C-alpha cells in the first residue's frame, strides 16, 4: 500500500482533505503529521479514528530528528498543508510563521528529497501575489509581491520548493488557492468568527471600510484541486484555484446576517488591518485545462451549509474558543471593539 505523508491534517483544510482523499483512494496509507498548535484539533478527524488507513504522528515539522523517523519506511508522496495560517497573528508575531512556514518547509523538503518521493504537493496561497486593483486576476505568472509576514513566509516557502525543482529535479507541485470557507475552520478567520459571534449576538468587527474583496471557495473544492494536483499536476508547475466568487467583506457580512436573521446593528466598523490587501481574484484557467478541475459548490449552497454546520457544532466552537483563544481575541479586538 502506498504511504502518503499529509502535514497539517488536524487543521481546517488538511482535515477536510484527508476525508476526501480516503474516499477517493481506498488503497492508501496516510500518515497525518501535525504538532497540534492552537489551530490543530484531533477532533476534526474523529469520524475517521477507527480507519486503519489513517495514522497520526504528533511531530513538529521544524524538528528534523523526529520528522526523519517518519521517512524510515518508504514514502510515496508528501502533501504539505502544515503552516501558521492567520494574517492577523503574523502581524502580532511573525516568528512562528518564519519557523514553520519557511524552516519547516525546508526541513520537510530535504527529507522528501532524500527519500526520493514521487511527488510533493506544496499547498500555498494566492496571497503570495500581493494585492490587486479594481480589475484583473492573479495568474500563475503574476510576480510574487507578498505584503504581510504570513504571505512573505508562504512566498519564501514557494521559492524554496521552486528552487528544489530547478536545482535537483525535485517533483514539487505548488497550489495557490483563494479564501476557503466550510466546516472545521478555526473561528479567527472572518467567516467562522462572524458566524460564531452572530450566533451569540456579539458584534462583528469589520476592518476599515469593509470594501476589501476576497474570492471565496468552498474547502471541498480546494481539496479536490489539491487532489487533482497530486494525481496529475506536473512537477515544477504552479496551479491557482479560486471560486469565481468575489465579495466585499461588507457584502459577505450582510449575507451572513440576512441568512441568520440578525440585524445590521451587529456590524461594528473597527480600525483597519495594517497593510490590508485590497482585492484578491483568481484566474484558474490553467487548473481547469491542465487538471480537469473546476469549483462545483455555489457560494449560496456552501455558505448555507457552513452556517448550519456551525449552528449544529456549537460545542466544537465552544471548545476551540476556550483557553488561549480568549487571550488572542482580547489582544486582537480588545482595543478595537
Ligand atoms: P490551519 O491553521 O487551520 O491548520 C494548520 C495546521 O498545521 C494545524 O493543524 C496545525 O496544528 C498544523 N501545524 C502548524 N504548525 C505546525 C508545525 N510546525 N508542525 C506540524 N504541524 C503544524 O490552516 P488551514 O487554513 O487549514 O491552511 C492549511 C494550508 O493551506 C496552509 O498552508 C495555508 O497557508 C494554506 N491555505 C489556506 C487558505 C485558507 O483560506 N485557509 C487558502 C489558501 C491556502
Ligand atoms: O487568500 C487566501 C488566504 O485567505 C489564506 O492564505 C489565509 O491562510 C487565510 O487566512 C485567508 O487570509 P485573509 O486574511 O484573506 O482571511 P481572513 O479571514 O483573516 O480575512 C478575510 C477578510 O476579512 C480580510 O479582508 C480581512 C477581513 N476581516 C477579517 C477578520 C478576521 C475583517 O474585516 N474582520 C475580521 O475580524
mmCIF file of C-alpha atoms and ligand atoms in Angstrom:
data_model
loop_
_atom_site.group_PDB
_atom_site.id
_atom_site.type_symbol
_atom_site.label_atom_id
_atom_site.label_comp_id
_atom_site.label_asym_id
_atom_site.label_seq_id
_atom_site.Cartn_x
_atom_site.Cartn_y
_atom_site.Cartn_z
ATOM 1 C CA UNK A 1 0.000 0.000 0.000
ATOM 2 C CA UNK A 2 1.320 3.461 -0.929
ATOM 3 C CA UNK A 3 2.227 5.524 2.133
ATOM 4 C CA UNK A 4 1.464 9.242 1.896
ATOM 5 C CA UNK A 5 2.547 11.873 4.405
ATOM 6 C CA UNK A 6 -0.005 14.663 4.880
ATOM 7 C CA UNK A 7 1.205 17.519 7.076
ATOM 8 C CA UNK A 8 -1.227 19.757 8.960
ATOM 9 C CA UNK A 9 -4.030 17.188 8.722
ATOM 10 C CA UNK A 10 -5.604 18.315 12.011
ATOM 11 C CA UNK A 11 -6.247 21.832 10.709
ATOM 12 C CA UNK A 12 -9.161 23.157 8.708
ATOM 13 C CA UNK A 13 -8.198 22.291 5.127
ATOM 14 C CA UNK A 14 -5.958 19.318 5.997
ATOM 15 C CA UNK A 15 -8.757 17.508 7.850
ATOM 16 C CA UNK A 16 -11.236 18.116 5.035
ATOM 17 C CA UNK A 17 -8.590 16.922 2.577
ATOM 18 C CA UNK A 18 -7.888 13.661 4.418
ATOM 19 C CA UNK A 19 -11.605 12.864 4.401
ATOM 20 C CA UNK A 20 -11.829 13.479 0.637
ATOM 21 C CA UNK A 21 -8.565 11.652 -0.106
ATOM 22 C CA UNK A 22 -9.569 8.468 1.716
ATOM 23 C CA UNK A 23 -12.892 8.459 -0.122
ATOM 24 C CA UNK A 24 -11.177 8.811 -3.491
ATOM 25 C CA UNK A 25 -8.284 6.449 -2.808
ATOM 26 C CA UNK A 26 -9.347 3.383 -0.808
ATOM 27 C CA UNK A 27 -5.930 1.712 -1.040
ATOM 28 C CA UNK A 28 -3.683 4.306 0.514
ATOM 29 C CA UNK A 29 -1.996 4.642 3.865
ATOM 30 C CA UNK A 30 -1.958 8.197 5.239
ATOM 31 C CA UNK A 31 0.363 9.415 7.972
ATOM 32 C CA UNK A 32 -1.048 12.669 9.342
ATOM 33 C CA UNK A 33 1.843 14.741 10.708
ATOM 34 C CA UNK A 34 0.698 17.569 12.926
ATOM 35 C CA UNK A 35 2.093 19.139 16.090
ATOM 36 C CA UNK A 36 -1.358 20.348 17.244
ATOM 37 C CA UNK A 37 -0.893 24.092 17.536
ATOM 38 C CA UNK A 38 -3.901 26.139 18.701
ATOM 39 C CA UNK A 39 -5.338 25.553 15.190
ATOM 40 C CA UNK A 40 -4.822 21.779 15.135
ATOM 41 C CA UNK A 41 -7.501 19.572 16.616
ATOM 42 C CA UNK A 42 -7.709 15.772 16.567
ATOM 43 C CA UNK A 43 -11.452 16.137 16.974
ATOM 44 C CA UNK A 44 -11.569 17.352 13.345
ATOM 45 C CA UNK A 45 -10.889 13.744 12.276
ATOM 46 C CA UNK A 46 -12.894 11.970 14.960
ATOM 47 C CA UNK A 47 -15.143 10.271 12.400
ATOM 48 C CA UNK A 48 -12.042 8.553 10.949
ATOM 49 C CA UNK A 49 -10.414 7.416 14.179
ATOM 50 C CA UNK A 50 -11.191 3.731 13.566
ATOM 51 C CA UNK A 51 -9.995 3.846 9.932
ATOM 52 C CA UNK A 52 -6.860 1.682 9.828
ATOM 53 C CA UNK A 53 -5.603 3.526 6.720
ATOM 54 C CA UNK A 54 -5.002 6.684 8.762
ATOM 55 C CA UNK A 55 -2.348 7.094 11.441
ATOM 56 C CA UNK A 56 -1.323 10.159 13.398
ATOM 57 C CA UNK A 57 2.164 11.372 14.344
ATOM 58 C CA UNK A 58 2.373 14.337 16.681
ATOM 59 C CA UNK A 59 5.509 15.834 15.199
ATOM 60 C CA UNK A 60 6.637 19.406 14.659
ATOM 61 C CA UNK A 61 7.946 19.826 11.104
ATOM 62 C CA UNK A 62 10.662 22.135 12.422
ATOM 63 C CA UNK A 63 12.124 19.199 14.396
ATOM 64 C CA UNK A 64 14.247 17.218 11.878
ATOM 65 C CA UNK A 65 15.136 14.399 14.315
ATOM 66 C CA UNK A 66 11.504 13.477 14.953
ATOM 67 C CA UNK A 67 10.394 14.114 11.387
ATOM 68 C CA UNK A 68 13.063 11.870 9.861
ATOM 69 C CA UNK A 69 11.676 8.822 11.716
ATOM 70 C CA UNK A 70 8.579 9.070 9.542
ATOM 71 C CA UNK A 71 10.746 8.659 6.445
ATOM 72 C CA UNK A 72 12.357 5.398 7.629
ATOM 73 C CA UNK A 73 9.651 3.460 5.772
ATOM 74 C CA UNK A 74 9.053 4.248 2.068
ATOM 75 C CA UNK A 75 7.030 7.407 1.381
ATOM 76 C CA UNK A 76 5.250 7.680 -1.975
ATOM 77 C CA UNK A 77 4.421 11.358 -1.699
ATOM 78 C CA UNK A 78 4.033 14.316 0.620
ATOM 79 C CA UNK A 79 1.073 16.726 0.695
ATOM 80 C CA UNK A 80 2.104 19.726 2.730
ATOM 81 C CA UNK A 81 -0.608 21.777 4.445
ATOM 82 C CA UNK A 82 1.075 22.489 7.811
ATOM 83 C CA UNK A 83 1.541 26.201 8.342
ATOM 84 C CA UNK A 84 0.792 29.142 10.533
ATOM 85 C CA UNK A 85 -2.117 30.452 8.500
ATOM 86 C CA UNK A 86 -3.629 33.603 10.014
ATOM 87 C CA UNK A 87 -2.556 37.010 8.686
ATOM 88 C CA UNK A 88 -3.582 38.920 11.843
ATOM 89 C CA UNK A 89 -1.460 36.642 14.033
ATOM 90 C CA UNK A 90 1.521 37.155 11.710
ATOM 91 C CA UNK A 91 1.158 40.895 12.324
ATOM 92 C CA UNK A 92 1.188 40.341 16.096
ATOM 93 C CA UNK A 93 4.221 37.994 15.933
ATOM 94 C CA UNK A 94 5.930 36.810 12.762
ATOM 95 C CA UNK A 95 8.368 34.408 14.487
ATOM 96 C CA UNK A 96 6.230 31.228 14.367
ATOM 97 C CA UNK A 97 5.416 31.961 10.702
ATOM 98 C CA UNK A 98 9.050 32.019 9.667
ATOM 99 C CA UNK A 99 9.822 28.922 11.758
ATOM 100 C CA UNK A 100 7.012 26.699 10.484
ATOM 101 C CA UNK A 101 6.336 28.051 7.013
ATOM 102 C CA UNK A 102 9.932 28.618 5.922
ATOM 103 C CA UNK A 103 12.218 26.490 8.113
ATOM 104 C CA UNK A 104 9.645 23.684 8.478
ATOM 105 C CA UNK A 105 9.165 23.517 4.703
ATOM 106 C CA UNK A 106 12.920 23.390 4.115
ATOM 107 C CA UNK A 107 13.341 20.531 6.600
ATOM 108 C CA UNK A 108 10.461 18.635 5.004
ATOM 109 C CA UNK A 109 11.834 19.238 1.513
ATOM 110 C CA UNK A 110 15.251 17.852 2.471
ATOM 111 C CA UNK A 111 13.761 14.695 3.959
ATOM 112 C CA UNK A 112 11.415 14.229 0.993
ATOM 113 C CA UNK A 113 14.322 14.689 -1.431
ATOM 114 C CA UNK A 114 16.470 12.177 0.448
ATOM 115 C CA UNK A 115 13.569 9.705 0.406
ATOM 116 C CA UNK A 116 13.125 10.222 -3.377
ATOM 117 C CA UNK A 117 9.388 10.803 -3.052
ATOM 118 C CA UNK A 118 7.374 10.546 -6.251
ATOM 119 C CA UNK A 119 5.521 13.812 -5.664
ATOM 120 C CA UNK A 120 5.479 16.732 -3.207
ATOM 121 C CA UNK A 121 2.392 18.956 -3.263
ATOM 122 C CA UNK A 122 3.046 22.270 -1.560
ATOM 123 C CA UNK A 123 -0.219 23.931 -0.563
ATOM 124 C CA UNK A 124 0.232 27.678 -0.906
ATOM 125 C CA UNK A 125 -1.957 30.734 -1.218
ATOM 126 C CA UNK A 126 -2.987 33.490 -3.628
ATOM 127 C CA UNK A 127 -1.696 35.975 -1.029
ATOM 128 C CA UNK A 128 1.835 35.465 -2.364
ATOM 129 C CA UNK A 129 0.784 37.632 -5.360
ATOM 130 C CA UNK A 130 0.033 40.652 -3.172
ATOM 131 C CA UNK A 131 -2.995 42.825 -3.838
ATOM 132 C CA UNK A 132 -4.993 43.625 -6.999
ATOM 133 C CA UNK A 133 -6.582 46.903 -8.043
ATOM 134 C CA UNK A 134 -10.197 47.061 -9.193
ATOM 135 C CA UNK A 135 -9.533 44.962 -12.313
ATOM 136 C CA UNK A 136 -7.604 41.876 -13.345
ATOM 137 C CA UNK A 137 -6.864 38.460 -11.888
ATOM 138 C CA UNK A 138 -3.904 36.589 -10.420
ATOM 139 C CA UNK A 139 -2.470 34.048 -12.853
ATOM 140 C CA UNK A 140 0.372 31.619 -12.197
ATOM 141 C CA UNK A 141 2.801 34.052 -13.836
ATOM 142 C CA UNK A 142 1.811 37.078 -11.751
ATOM 143 C CA UNK A 143 5.016 38.177 -9.964
ATOM 144 C CA UNK A 144 5.208 37.369 -6.265
ATOM 145 C CA UNK A 145 4.666 40.502 -4.167
ATOM 146 C CA UNK A 146 3.673 39.406 -0.659
ATOM 147 C CA UNK A 147 2.686 42.150 1.755
ATOM 148 C CA UNK A 148 2.160 40.544 5.195
ATOM 149 C CA UNK A 149 4.579 38.468 7.276
ATOM 150 C CA UNK A 150 2.255 35.492 6.604
ATOM 151 C CA UNK A 151 2.289 35.900 2.834
ATOM 152 C CA UNK A 152 6.027 36.654 2.839
ATOM 153 C CA UNK A 153 6.651 33.372 4.681
ATOM 154 C CA UNK A 154 4.447 31.470 2.216
ATOM 155 C CA UNK A 155 6.161 33.117 -0.777
ATOM 156 C CA UNK A 156 9.522 32.123 0.730
ATOM 157 C CA UNK A 157 8.407 28.519 1.015
ATOM 158 C CA UNK A 158 7.119 28.586 -2.576
ATOM 159 C CA UNK A 159 10.510 29.860 -3.723
ATOM 160 C CA UNK A 160 12.228 27.060 -1.820
ATOM 161 C CA UNK A 161 10.032 24.434 -3.500
ATOM 162 C CA UNK A 162 10.699 26.029 -6.896
ATOM 163 C CA UNK A 163 14.428 26.077 -6.224
ATOM 164 C CA UNK A 164 14.428 22.362 -5.328
ATOM 165 C CA UNK A 165 12.549 21.593 -8.572
ATOM 166 C CA UNK A 166 15.032 23.651 -10.578
ATOM 167 C CA UNK A 167 18.238 22.545 -8.857
ATOM 168 C CA UNK A 168 17.540 18.912 -8.003
ATOM 169 C CA UNK A 169 14.764 17.927 -10.423
ATOM 170 C CA UNK A 170 12.606 17.580 -7.311
ATOM 171 C CA UNK A 171 8.970 16.560 -8.086
ATOM 172 C CA UNK A 172 7.339 19.574 -6.408
ATOM 173 C CA UNK A 173 3.941 20.949 -7.432
ATOM 174 C CA UNK A 174 2.663 24.222 -5.941
ATOM 175 C CA UNK A 175 -1.001 25.081 -5.494
ATOM 176 C CA UNK A 176 -2.238 28.597 -4.717
ATOM 177 C CA UNK A 177 -5.807 28.986 -3.590
ATOM 178 C CA UNK A 178 -8.048 31.881 -2.646
ATOM 179 C CA UNK A 179 -10.045 32.221 0.608
ATOM 180 C CA UNK A 180 -11.604 28.988 1.864
ATOM 181 C CA UNK A 181 -14.698 28.535 3.988
ATOM 182 C CA UNK A 182 -16.515 25.462 5.297
ATOM 183 C CA UNK A 183 -16.679 23.129 8.307
ATOM 184 C CA UNK A 184 -13.879 22.920 10.908
ATOM 185 C CA UNK A 185 -12.428 26.368 10.190
ATOM 186 C CA UNK A 186 -10.952 27.959 13.286
ATOM 187 C CA UNK A 187 -13.066 30.954 14.406
ATOM 188 C CA UNK A 188 -10.346 33.536 13.875
ATOM 189 C CA UNK A 189 -10.913 33.783 10.093
ATOM 190 C CA UNK A 190 -13.746 36.086 9.051
ATOM 191 C CA UNK A 191 -16.484 33.577 8.166
ATOM 192 C CA UNK A 192 -16.338 31.266 11.223
ATOM 193 C CA UNK A 193 -15.574 34.223 13.533
ATOM 194 C CA UNK A 194 -18.570 36.180 12.295
ATOM 195 C CA UNK A 195 -20.941 33.174 12.295
ATOM 196 C CA UNK A 196 -19.945 32.218 15.837
ATOM 197 C CA UNK A 197 -20.257 35.827 17.049
ATOM 198 C CA UNK A 198 -23.637 36.264 15.338
ATOM 199 C CA UNK A 199 -24.887 33.034 16.930
ATOM 200 C CA UNK A 200 -24.225 34.675 20.308
ATOM 201 C CA UNK A 201 -25.424 38.165 19.284
ATOM 202 C CA UNK A 202 -21.883 39.518 19.629
ATOM 203 C CA UNK A 203 -20.866 42.351 17.293
ATOM 204 C CA UNK A 204 -18.761 41.506 14.229
ATOM 205 C CA UNK A 205 -15.608 43.594 13.678
ATOM 206 C CA UNK A 206 -15.416 44.743 10.040
ATOM 207 C CA UNK A 207 -11.953 46.149 9.319
ATOM 208 C CA UNK A 208 -11.669 49.628 7.762
ATOM 209 C CA UNK A 209 -14.371 50.446 5.199
ATOM 210 C CA UNK A 210 -15.251 46.767 4.622
ATOM 211 C CA UNK A 211 -14.807 47.171 0.859
ATOM 212 C CA UNK A 212 -11.849 44.801 0.569
ATOM 213 C CA UNK A 213 -12.592 41.940 -1.819
ATOM 214 C CA UNK A 214 -11.919 38.238 -1.386
ATOM 215 C CA UNK A 215 -12.619 35.381 -3.830
ATOM 216 C CA UNK A 216 -14.438 32.694 -1.811
ATOM 217 C CA UNK A 217 -14.143 28.967 -2.458
ATOM 218 C CA UNK A 218 -15.662 26.079 -0.510
ATOM 219 C CA UNK A 219 -12.982 23.988 1.187
ATOM 220 C CA UNK A 220 -14.146 20.823 -0.624
ATOM 221 C CA UNK A 221 -13.464 22.487 -3.976
ATOM 222 C CA UNK A 222 -9.975 23.465 -2.794
ATOM 223 C CA UNK A 223 -9.362 19.905 -1.575
ATOM 224 C CA UNK A 224 -10.454 18.415 -4.901
ATOM 225 C CA UNK A 225 -7.942 20.769 -6.548
ATOM 226 C CA UNK A 226 -5.115 19.606 -4.290
ATOM 227 C CA UNK A 227 -6.155 16.018 -5.018
ATOM 228 C CA UNK A 228 -6.061 16.712 -8.769
ATOM 229 C CA UNK A 229 -2.621 18.325 -8.384
ATOM 230 C CA UNK A 230 -1.403 15.217 -6.536
ATOM 231 C CA UNK A 231 -2.844 12.957 -9.225
ATOM 232 C CA UNK A 232 -1.863 14.787 -12.379
ATOM 233 C CA UNK A 233 -0.007 18.005 -11.556
ATOM 234 C CA UNK A 234 3.250 18.419 -13.481
ATOM 235 C CA UNK A 235 6.458 18.686 -11.441
ATOM 236 C CA UNK A 236 7.751 22.253 -11.231
ATOM 237 C CA UNK A 237 4.335 23.740 -12.089
ATOM 238 C CA UNK A 238 2.039 26.072 -10.150
ATOM 239 C CA UNK A 239 -1.781 25.783 -10.193
ATOM 240 C CA UNK A 240 -4.156 28.503 -8.982
ATOM 241 C CA UNK A 241 -7.550 27.635 -7.513
ATOM 242 C CA UNK A 242 -10.387 30.087 -6.894
ATOM 243 C CA UNK A 243 -14.134 30.097 -6.512
ATOM 244 C CA UNK A 244 -15.050 32.833 -9.015
ATOM 245 C CA UNK A 245 -16.968 34.424 -6.165
ATOM 246 C CA UNK A 246 -15.744 37.925 -5.407
ATOM 247 C CA UNK A 247 -17.420 39.642 -2.468
ATOM 248 C CA UNK A 248 -16.581 42.690 -0.421
ATOM 249 C CA UNK A 249 -16.305 41.946 3.283
ATOM 250 C CA UNK A 250 -19.385 44.080 3.810
ATOM 251 C CA UNK A 251 -21.400 42.073 1.253
ATOM 252 C CA UNK A 252 -20.236 38.894 2.960
ATOM 253 C CA UNK A 253 -21.181 40.204 6.413
ATOM 254 C CA UNK A 254 -24.625 41.345 5.251
ATOM 255 C CA UNK A 255 -25.220 37.941 3.641
ATOM 256 C CA UNK A 256 -24.373 36.173 6.907
ATOM 257 C CA UNK A 257 -26.643 38.490 8.922
ATOM 258 C CA UNK A 258 -29.527 38.051 6.470
ATOM 259 C CA UNK A 259 -29.195 34.263 6.353
ATOM 260 C CA UNK A 260 -29.030 34.143 10.151
ATOM 261 C CA UNK A 261 -31.922 36.566 10.502
ATOM 262 C CA UNK A 262 -29.971 39.083 12.588
ATOM 263 C CA UNK A 263 -29.906 42.906 12.379
ATOM 264 C CA UNK A 264 -27.220 45.035 10.690
ATOM 265 C CA UNK A 265 -26.674 46.737 14.049
ATOM 266 C CA UNK A 266 -24.352 43.813 14.860
ATOM 267 C CA UNK A 267 -21.834 45.299 12.391
ATOM 268 C CA UNK A 268 -19.074 47.253 14.069
ATOM 269 C CA UNK A 269 -16.560 49.061 11.846
ATOM 270 C CA UNK A 270 -13.163 48.878 13.532
ATOM 271 C CA UNK A 271 -9.617 50.035 12.870
ATOM 272 C CA UNK A 272 -8.231 48.526 9.669
ATOM 273 C CA UNK A 273 -5.718 45.656 9.480
ATOM 274 C CA UNK A 274 -2.245 47.187 8.952
ATOM 275 C CA UNK A 275 -1.122 46.752 5.320
ATOM 276 C CA UNK A 276 -4.531 45.292 4.417
ATOM 277 C CA UNK A 277 -4.613 43.789 0.885
ATOM 278 C CA UNK A 278 -7.489 45.342 -1.074
ATOM 279 C CA UNK A 279 -8.525 42.673 -3.532
ATOM 280 C CA UNK A 280 -7.797 39.043 -4.433
ATOM 281 C CA UNK A 281 -9.249 37.347 -7.510
ATOM 282 C CA UNK A 282 -8.059 34.196 -9.179
ATOM 283 C CA UNK A 283 -7.795 33.095 -12.771
ATOM 284 C CA UNK A 284 -7.944 29.303 -12.517
ATOM 285 C CA UNK A 285 -7.970 28.527 -16.256
ATOM 286 C CA UNK A 286 -4.683 26.608 -16.013
ATOM 287 C CA UNK A 287 -6.026 24.222 -13.344
ATOM 288 C CA UNK A 288 -9.234 23.769 -15.333
ATOM 289 C CA UNK A 289 -7.373 22.935 -18.537
ATOM 290 C CA UNK A 290 -4.407 21.083 -17.041
ATOM 291 C CA UNK A 291 -6.003 19.203 -14.147
ATOM 292 C CA UNK A 292 -9.589 18.888 -15.345
ATOM 293 C CA UNK A 293 -10.617 20.632 -12.135
ATOM 294 C CA UNK A 294 -13.322 23.177 -11.502
ATOM 295 C CA UNK A 295 -15.124 24.521 -8.431
ATOM 296 C CA UNK A 296 -18.597 22.983 -8.196
ATOM 297 C CA UNK A 297 -20.087 24.270 -4.935
ATOM 298 C CA UNK A 298 -22.024 27.521 -5.316
ATOM 299 C CA UNK A 299 -21.478 30.142 -2.621
ATOM 300 C CA UNK A 300 -25.217 30.154 -1.953
ATOM 301 C CA UNK A 301 -25.254 26.456 -1.068
ATOM 302 C CA UNK A 302 -21.801 26.377 0.532
ATOM 303 C CA UNK A 303 -22.456 29.247 2.916
ATOM 304 C CA UNK A 304 -25.885 27.925 3.956
ATOM 305 C CA UNK A 305 -24.305 24.519 4.717
ATOM 306 C CA UNK A 306 -21.482 26.217 6.623
ATOM 307 C CA UNK A 307 -23.825 28.280 8.791
ATOM 308 C CA UNK A 308 -25.771 25.098 9.543
ATOM 309 C CA UNK A 309 -22.548 23.264 10.469
ATOM 310 C CA UNK A 310 -21.590 25.958 12.998
ATOM 311 C CA UNK A 311 -25.132 26.005 14.382
ATOM 312 C CA UNK A 312 -25.029 22.230 14.849
ATOM 313 C CA UNK A 313 -21.498 22.158 16.257
ATOM 314 C CA UNK A 314 -21.663 24.804 18.949
ATOM 315 C CA UNK A 315 -19.769 22.540 21.359
ATOM 316 C CA UNK A 316 -16.857 22.284 18.920
ATOM 317 C CA UNK A 317 -16.864 26.081 18.650
ATOM 318 C CA UNK A 318 -17.016 26.493 22.438
ATOM 319 C CA UNK A 319 -14.109 24.076 22.919
ATOM 320 C CA UNK A 320 -11.810 25.702 20.355
ATOM 321 C CA UNK A 321 -12.750 29.136 21.679
ATOM 322 C CA UNK A 322 -11.645 28.281 25.213
ATOM 323 C CA UNK A 323 -8.202 28.775 26.786
ATOM 324 C CA UNK A 324 -5.631 30.749 24.794
ATOM 325 C CA UNK A 325 -8.275 31.880 22.271
ATOM 326 C CA UNK A 326 -9.697 34.388 24.744
ATOM 327 C CA UNK A 327 -6.271 35.953 25.177
ATOM 328 C CA UNK A 328 -5.867 36.218 21.394
ATOM 329 C CA UNK A 329 -9.348 37.691 20.917
ATOM 330 C CA UNK A 330 -8.663 40.302 23.585
ATOM 331 C CA UNK A 331 -5.296 41.189 22.054
ATOM 332 C CA UNK A 332 -6.745 41.404 18.534
ATOM 333 C CA UNK A 333 -10.075 43.096 19.191
ATOM 334 C CA UNK A 334 -9.936 44.423 22.770
ATOM 335 C CA UNK A 335 -8.978 47.963 21.830
ATOM 336 C CA UNK A 336 -10.932 47.912 18.540
ATOM 337 C CA UNK A 337 -14.405 46.923 19.723
HETATM 338 P P1 LIG B 1 -4.962 25.861 9.883
HETATM 339 O O1 LIG B 1 -4.294 26.939 10.672
HETATM 340 O O2 LIG B 1 -6.410 25.577 10.118
HETATM 341 O O3 LIG B 1 -4.187 24.487 10.116
HETATM 342 C C1 LIG B 1 -2.790 24.387 10.130
HETATM 343 C C2 LIG B 1 -2.417 23.017 10.691
HETATM 344 O O4 LIG B 1 -0.984 22.901 10.657
HETATM 345 C C3 LIG B 1 -2.844 22.822 12.147
HETATM 346 O O5 LIG B 1 -3.400 21.539 12.321
HETATM 347 C C4 LIG B 1 -1.543 22.957 12.926
HETATM 348 O O6 LIG B 1 -1.519 22.225 14.137
HETATM 349 C C5 LIG B 1 -0.529 22.433 11.909
HETATM 350 N N1 LIG B 1 0.822 22.955 12.149
HETATM 351 C C6 LIG B 1 1.171 24.263 12.291
HETATM 352 N N2 LIG B 1 2.492 24.357 12.534
HETATM 353 C C7 LIG B 1 2.983 23.086 12.509
HETATM 354 C C8 LIG B 1 4.285 22.540 12.682
HETATM 355 N N3 LIG B 1 5.344 23.317 12.957
HETATM 356 N N4 LIG B 1 4.437 21.197 12.602
HETATM 357 C C9 LIG B 1 3.366 20.396 12.353
HETATM 358 N N5 LIG B 1 2.119 20.856 12.204
HETATM 359 C C10 LIG B 1 1.923 22.193 12.271
HETATM 360 O O7 LIG B 1 -4.681 26.209 8.371
HETATM 361 P P2 LIG B 1 -5.589 25.988 7.080
HETATM 362 O O8 LIG B 1 -6.475 27.143 6.916
HETATM 363 O O9 LIG B 1 -6.142 24.615 7.136
HETATM 364 O O10 LIG B 1 -4.474 26.086 5.948
HETATM 365 C C11 LIG B 1 -3.754 24.929 5.516
HETATM 366 C C12 LIG B 1 -2.788 25.329 4.419
HETATM 367 O O11 LIG B 1 -3.498 25.899 3.325
HETATM 368 C C13 LIG B 1 -1.768 26.371 4.846
HETATM 369 O O12 LIG B 1 -0.538 26.050 4.257
HETATM 370 C C14 LIG B 1 -2.314 27.680 4.274
HETATM 371 O O13 LIG B 1 -1.272 28.580 4.003
HETATM 372 C C15 LIG B 1 -2.973 27.176 3.006
HETATM 373 N N6 LIG B 1 -4.094 27.988 2.516
HETATM 374 C C16 LIG B 1 -5.127 28.336 3.339
HETATM 375 C C17 LIG B 1 -6.214 29.043 2.831
HETATM 376 C C18 LIG B 1 -7.389 29.430 3.697
HETATM 377 O O14 LIG B 1 -8.282 30.150 3.231
HETATM 378 N N7 LIG B 1 -7.472 28.974 4.938
HETATM 379 C C19 LIG B 1 -6.231 29.415 1.475
HETATM 380 C C20 LIG B 1 -5.146 29.063 0.666
HETATM 381 C C21 LIG B 1 -4.103 28.332 1.196
HETATM 382 O O1 LIG B 2 -6.440 34.170 0.247
HETATM 383 C C1 LIG B 2 -6.055 33.010 0.924
HETATM 384 C C2 LIG B 2 -5.808 33.331 2.375
HETATM 385 O O2 LIG B 2 -7.094 33.598 2.938
HETATM 386 C C3 LIG B 2 -5.104 32.209 3.125
HETATM 387 O O3 LIG B 2 -3.818 32.052 2.620
HETATM 388 C C4 LIG B 2 -5.038 32.509 4.614
HETATM 389 O O4 LIG B 2 -4.496 31.388 5.306
HETATM 390 C C5 LIG B 2 -6.434 32.778 5.119
HETATM 391 O O5 LIG B 2 -6.386 33.143 6.490
HETATM 392 C C6 LIG B 2 -7.109 33.880 4.309
HETATM 393 O O6 LIG B 2 -6.483 35.171 4.565
HETATM 394 P P1 LIG B 2 -7.352 36.513 4.765
HETATM 395 O O7 LIG B 2 -6.556 37.473 5.543
HETATM 396 O O8 LIG B 2 -7.922 36.962 3.472
HETATM 397 O O9 LIG B 2 -8.552 35.895 5.653
HETATM 398 P P2 LIG B 2 -9.320 36.454 6.934
HETATM 399 O O10 LIG B 2 -10.496 35.564 7.141
HETATM 400 O O11 LIG B 2 -8.422 36.702 8.073
HETATM 401 O O12 LIG B 2 -9.846 37.861 6.413
HETATM 402 C C7 LIG B 2 -10.709 37.938 5.281
HETATM 403 C C8 LIG B 2 -11.061 39.393 5.070
HETATM 404 O O13 LIG B 2 -11.881 39.823 6.165
HETATM 405 C C9 LIG B 2 -9.864 40.336 5.083
HETATM 406 O O14 LIG B 2 -10.092 41.379 4.159
HETATM 407 C C10 LIG B 2 -9.829 40.890 6.495
HETATM 408 C C11 LIG B 2 -11.292 40.931 6.857
HETATM 409 N N1 LIG B 2 -11.587 40.733 8.301
HETATM 410 C C12 LIG B 2 -11.061 39.647 8.910
HETATM 411 C C13 LIG B 2 -11.312 39.414 10.254
HETATM 412 C C14 LIG B 2 -10.726 38.203 10.937
HETATM 413 C C15 LIG B 2 -12.400 41.639 8.974
HETATM 414 O O15 LIG B 2 -12.902 42.618 8.407
HETATM 415 N N2 LIG B 2 -12.640 41.406 10.300
HETATM 416 C C16 LIG B 2 -12.111 40.340 10.962
HETATM 417 O O16 LIG B 2 -12.357 40.210 12.205
#
